[in-house]
CSV table of C-alpha atoms in Angstrom, one decimal:
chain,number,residue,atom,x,y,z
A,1,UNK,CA,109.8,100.9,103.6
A,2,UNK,CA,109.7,99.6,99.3
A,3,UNK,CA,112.6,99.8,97.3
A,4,UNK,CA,112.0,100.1,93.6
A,5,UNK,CA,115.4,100.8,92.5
A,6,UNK,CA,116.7,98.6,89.6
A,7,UNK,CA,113.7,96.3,89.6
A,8,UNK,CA,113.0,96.5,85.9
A,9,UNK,CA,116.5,95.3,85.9
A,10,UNK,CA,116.6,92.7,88.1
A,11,UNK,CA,113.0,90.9,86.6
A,12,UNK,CA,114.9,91.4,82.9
A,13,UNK,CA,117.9,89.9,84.3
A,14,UNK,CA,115.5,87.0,85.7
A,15,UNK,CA,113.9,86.6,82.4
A,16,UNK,CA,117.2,86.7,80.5
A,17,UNK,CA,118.5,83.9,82.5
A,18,UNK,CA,115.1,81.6,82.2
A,19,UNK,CA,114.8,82.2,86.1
A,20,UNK,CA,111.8,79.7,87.0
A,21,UNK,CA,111.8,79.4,90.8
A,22,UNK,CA,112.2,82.6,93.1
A,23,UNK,CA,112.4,83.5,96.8
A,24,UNK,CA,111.9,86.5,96.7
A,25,UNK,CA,112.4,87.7,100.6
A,26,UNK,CA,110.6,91.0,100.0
A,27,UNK,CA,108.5,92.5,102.7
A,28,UNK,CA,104.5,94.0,102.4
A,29,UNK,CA,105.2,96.4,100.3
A,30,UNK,CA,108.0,95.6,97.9
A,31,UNK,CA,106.6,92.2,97.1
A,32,UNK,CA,103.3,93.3,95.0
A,33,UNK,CA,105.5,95.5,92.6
A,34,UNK,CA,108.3,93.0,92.1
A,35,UNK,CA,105.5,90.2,91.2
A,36,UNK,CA,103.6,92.7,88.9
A,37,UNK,CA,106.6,93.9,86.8
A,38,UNK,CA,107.3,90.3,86.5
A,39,UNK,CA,103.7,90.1,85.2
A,40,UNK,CA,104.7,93.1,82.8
A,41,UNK,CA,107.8,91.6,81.5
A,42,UNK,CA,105.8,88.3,80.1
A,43,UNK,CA,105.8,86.0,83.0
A,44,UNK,CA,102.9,83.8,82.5
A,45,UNK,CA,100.9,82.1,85.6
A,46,UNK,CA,102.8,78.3,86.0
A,47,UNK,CA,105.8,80.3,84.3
A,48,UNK,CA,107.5,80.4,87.7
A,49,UNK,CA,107.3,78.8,91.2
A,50,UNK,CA,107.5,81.2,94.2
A,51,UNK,CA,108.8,80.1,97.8
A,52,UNK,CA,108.3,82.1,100.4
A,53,UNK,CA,108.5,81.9,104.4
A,54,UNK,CA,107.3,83.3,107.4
A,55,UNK,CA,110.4,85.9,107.1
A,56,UNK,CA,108.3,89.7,107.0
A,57,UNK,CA,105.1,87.4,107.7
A,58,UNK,CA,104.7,86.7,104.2
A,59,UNK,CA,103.0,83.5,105.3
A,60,UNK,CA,100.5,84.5,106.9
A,61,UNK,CA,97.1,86.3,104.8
A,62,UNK,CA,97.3,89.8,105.9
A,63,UNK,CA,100.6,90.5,104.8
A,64,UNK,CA,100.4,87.8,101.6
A,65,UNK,CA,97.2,89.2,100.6
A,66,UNK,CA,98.8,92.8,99.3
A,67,UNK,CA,100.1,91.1,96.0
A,68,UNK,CA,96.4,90.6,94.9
A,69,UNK,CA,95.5,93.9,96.8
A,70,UNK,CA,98.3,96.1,95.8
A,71,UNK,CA,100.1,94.0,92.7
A,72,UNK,CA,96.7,93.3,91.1
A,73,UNK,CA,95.1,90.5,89.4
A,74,UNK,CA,98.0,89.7,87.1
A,75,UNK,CA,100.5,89.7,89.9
A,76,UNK,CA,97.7,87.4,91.7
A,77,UNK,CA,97.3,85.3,88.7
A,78,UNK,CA,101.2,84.8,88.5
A,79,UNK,CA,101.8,84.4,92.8
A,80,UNK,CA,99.2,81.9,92.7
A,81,UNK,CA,100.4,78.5,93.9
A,82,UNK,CA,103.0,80.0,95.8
A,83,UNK,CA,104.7,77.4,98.2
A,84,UNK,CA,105.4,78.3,102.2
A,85,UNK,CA,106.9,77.1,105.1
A,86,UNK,CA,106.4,78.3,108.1
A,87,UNK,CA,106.3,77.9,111.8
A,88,UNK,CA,102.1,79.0,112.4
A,89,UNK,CA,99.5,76.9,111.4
A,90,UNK,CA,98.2,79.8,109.0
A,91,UNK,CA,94.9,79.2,107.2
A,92,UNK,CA,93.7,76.4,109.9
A,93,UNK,CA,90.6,78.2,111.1
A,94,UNK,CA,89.3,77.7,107.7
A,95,UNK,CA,89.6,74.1,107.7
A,96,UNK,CA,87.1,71.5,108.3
A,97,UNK,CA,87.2,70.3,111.9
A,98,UNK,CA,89.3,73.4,113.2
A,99,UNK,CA,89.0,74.3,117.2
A,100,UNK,CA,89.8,76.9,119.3
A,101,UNK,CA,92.6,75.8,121.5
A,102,UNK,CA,92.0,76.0,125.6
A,103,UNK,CA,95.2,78.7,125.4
A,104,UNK,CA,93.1,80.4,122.7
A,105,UNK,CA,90.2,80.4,125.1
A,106,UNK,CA,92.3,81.8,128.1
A,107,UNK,CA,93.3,85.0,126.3
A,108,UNK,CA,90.4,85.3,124.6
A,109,UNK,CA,88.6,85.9,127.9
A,110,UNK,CA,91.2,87.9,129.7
A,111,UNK,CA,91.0,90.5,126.4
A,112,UNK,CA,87.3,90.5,126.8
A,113,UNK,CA,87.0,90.9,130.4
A,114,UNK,CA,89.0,94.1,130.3
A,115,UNK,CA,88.4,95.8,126.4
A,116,UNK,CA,84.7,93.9,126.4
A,117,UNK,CA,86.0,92.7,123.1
A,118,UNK,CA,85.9,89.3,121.5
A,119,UNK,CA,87.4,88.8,118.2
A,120,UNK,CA,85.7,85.6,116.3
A,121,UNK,CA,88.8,83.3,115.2
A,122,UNK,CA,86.4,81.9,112.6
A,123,UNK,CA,85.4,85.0,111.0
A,124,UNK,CA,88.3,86.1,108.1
A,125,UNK,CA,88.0,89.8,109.0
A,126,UNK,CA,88.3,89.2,112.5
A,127,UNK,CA,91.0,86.5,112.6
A,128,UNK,CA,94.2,88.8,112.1
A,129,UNK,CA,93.4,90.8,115.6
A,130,UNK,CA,92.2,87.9,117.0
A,131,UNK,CA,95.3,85.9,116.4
A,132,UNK,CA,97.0,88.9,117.3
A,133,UNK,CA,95.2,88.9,120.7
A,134,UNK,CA,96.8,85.7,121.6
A,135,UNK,CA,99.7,85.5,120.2
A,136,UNK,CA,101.2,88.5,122.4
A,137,UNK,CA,99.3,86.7,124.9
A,138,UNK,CA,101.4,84.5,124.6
A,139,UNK,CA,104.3,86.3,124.6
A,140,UNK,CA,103.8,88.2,128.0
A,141,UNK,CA,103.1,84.9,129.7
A,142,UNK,CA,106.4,83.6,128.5
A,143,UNK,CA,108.3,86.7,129.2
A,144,UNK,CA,106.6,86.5,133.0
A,145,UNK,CA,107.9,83.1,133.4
A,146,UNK,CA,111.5,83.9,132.7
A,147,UNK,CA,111.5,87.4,134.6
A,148,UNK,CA,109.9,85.4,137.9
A,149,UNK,CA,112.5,82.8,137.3
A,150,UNK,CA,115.2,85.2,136.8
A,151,UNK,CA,114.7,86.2,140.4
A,152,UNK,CA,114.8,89.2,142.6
A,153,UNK,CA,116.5,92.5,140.4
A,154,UNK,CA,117.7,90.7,137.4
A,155,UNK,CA,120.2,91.2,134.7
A,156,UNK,CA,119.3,91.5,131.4
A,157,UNK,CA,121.4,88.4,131.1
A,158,UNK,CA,119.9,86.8,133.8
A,159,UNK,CA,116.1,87.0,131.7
A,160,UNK,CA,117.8,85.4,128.9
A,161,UNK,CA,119.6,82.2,130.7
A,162,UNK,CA,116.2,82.0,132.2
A,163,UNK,CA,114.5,81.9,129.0
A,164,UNK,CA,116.3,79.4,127.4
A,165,UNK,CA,115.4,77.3,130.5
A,166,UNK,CA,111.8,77.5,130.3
A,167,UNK,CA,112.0,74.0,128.7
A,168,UNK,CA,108.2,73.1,127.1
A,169,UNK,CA,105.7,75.9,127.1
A,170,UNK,CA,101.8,76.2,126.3
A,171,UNK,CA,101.8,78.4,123.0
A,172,UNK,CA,98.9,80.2,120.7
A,173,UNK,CA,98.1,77.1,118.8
A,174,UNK,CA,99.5,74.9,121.2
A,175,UNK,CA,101.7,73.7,118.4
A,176,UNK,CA,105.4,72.0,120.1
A,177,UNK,CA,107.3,74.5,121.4
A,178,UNK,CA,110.4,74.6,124.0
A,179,UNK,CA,113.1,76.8,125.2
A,180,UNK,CA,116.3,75.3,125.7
A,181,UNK,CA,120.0,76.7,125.8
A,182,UNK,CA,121.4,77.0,122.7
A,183,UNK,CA,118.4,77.2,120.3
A,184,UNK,CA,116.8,80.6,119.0
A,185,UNK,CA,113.7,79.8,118.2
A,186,UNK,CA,111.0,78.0,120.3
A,187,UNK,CA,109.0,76.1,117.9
A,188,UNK,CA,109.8,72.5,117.4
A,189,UNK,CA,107.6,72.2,114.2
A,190,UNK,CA,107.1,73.3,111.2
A,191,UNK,CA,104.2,72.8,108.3
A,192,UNK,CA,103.8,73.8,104.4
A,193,UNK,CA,100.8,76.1,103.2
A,194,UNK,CA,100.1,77.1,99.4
A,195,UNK,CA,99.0,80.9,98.7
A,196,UNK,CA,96.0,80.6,96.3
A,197,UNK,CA,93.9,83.5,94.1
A,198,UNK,CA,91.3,83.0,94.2
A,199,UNK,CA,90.8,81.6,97.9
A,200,UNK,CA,90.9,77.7,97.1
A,201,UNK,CA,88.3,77.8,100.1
A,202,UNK,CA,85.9,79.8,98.7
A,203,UNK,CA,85.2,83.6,98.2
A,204,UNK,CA,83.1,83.7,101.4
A,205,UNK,CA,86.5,82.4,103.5
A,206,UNK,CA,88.8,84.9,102.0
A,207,UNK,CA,91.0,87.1,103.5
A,208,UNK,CA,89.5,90.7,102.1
A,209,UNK,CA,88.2,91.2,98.6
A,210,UNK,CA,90.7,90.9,97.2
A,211,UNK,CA,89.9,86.7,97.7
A,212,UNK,CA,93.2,85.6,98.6
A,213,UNK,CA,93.8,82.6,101.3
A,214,UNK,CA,96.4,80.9,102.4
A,215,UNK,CA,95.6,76.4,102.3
A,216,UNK,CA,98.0,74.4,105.4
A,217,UNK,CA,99.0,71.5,102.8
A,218,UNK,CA,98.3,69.1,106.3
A,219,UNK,CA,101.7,68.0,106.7
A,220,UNK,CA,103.9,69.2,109.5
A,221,UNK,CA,107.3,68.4,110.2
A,222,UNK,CA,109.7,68.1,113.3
A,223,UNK,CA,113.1,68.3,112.7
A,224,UNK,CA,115.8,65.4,114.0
């Protein structure tokens, strides 16, 4: 869904009230039009600093790269710089040195063994399905583990008190993850990425042509 009701409003309001930092928490398709009319109104690129999250998987380039796509070059010109956090390692395949991870591997060949399909993790048009591929990967095999554990005819609440007892678990990235009671969330670590346009690594590693990227910053954090 996009809502476009009372945004002229709400960027005047912003402008009105020399508004320079903004999180916006829009999804795919409300966040192009809400950067653009803030282009409109007389935001200037370095005018304001955008935070966003992994919330709607607006950290991550397929859904980050619609502001420049659908928004347009001012709205690109004005999101550049835009500062994440998020839980993935989003834009590592681009990096110098990056690897595909033995869990990587492991789906990668079960998916190809029965679609004959193998995505390239290094290729930018192929990296969305193929993170995709492992990812839910990932999922299933962490939903196995808890049903098996659950044992014979379980409860829906019996899945969940199983889940949260998985403890440490292999994930995607292999990035430090764990189920324990009490916590909602698996990942135990978090990095900070920067949205550039154009692609900071070059045309050629861009997410579409619309030469967007998201850059990991190379710091990752793990809460006390």
């Amino acid at each position: 869904t996009t809502c476009a009701d009372g945004l002229q409003g709400v960027v005047s309001n912003l402008l009105d009230e020399n508004v320079d930092a903004v999180f916006p928490m829009l999804n795919l398709l409300s966040l192009p039009g809400f950067v653009g009319e803030m282009a409109v109104q007389g935001y200037e690129p370095g005018a304001v600093q955008f935070f966003n999250s992994g919330f709607n998987s607006q950290a991550g380039d397929l859904v980050s790269s619609k502001v420049a796509a659908n928004g347009g070059a001012d709205a690109a010109a004005l999101y550049n710089g835009t500062f994440l956090v998020d839980v993935s390692d989003g834009g590592y395949f681009n990096t110098e040195g990056a690897v595909i991870t033995p869990f990587q591997e492991l789906c990668a060949d079960v998916y190809e063994a029965r679609s004959g399909i193998r995505h390239d993790l290094f290729d930018p048009t192929q990296n969305s399905p193929a993170n995709m591929n492992t990812i839910v990967c990932g999922f299933v095999r962490a939903i196995a583990r808890a049903i098996y554990d659950a044992g014979d005819n379980p409860s829906r609440g019996d899945i969940y008190d199983a889940f949260s007892e998985l403890g440490s678990i292999d994930t995607v990235n292999m990035l430090p993850t764990a189920f324990t009671p009490g916590r909602q969330a698996g990942a135990t670590a978090f990095q900070t990425m920067t949205w550039t346009s154009p692609c900071a690594f070059g045309s050629d590693k861009a997410f579409d042509v619309a030469d967007t990227c998201v850059v990991p910053n190379g710091d990752w954090f793990i809460p006390e």
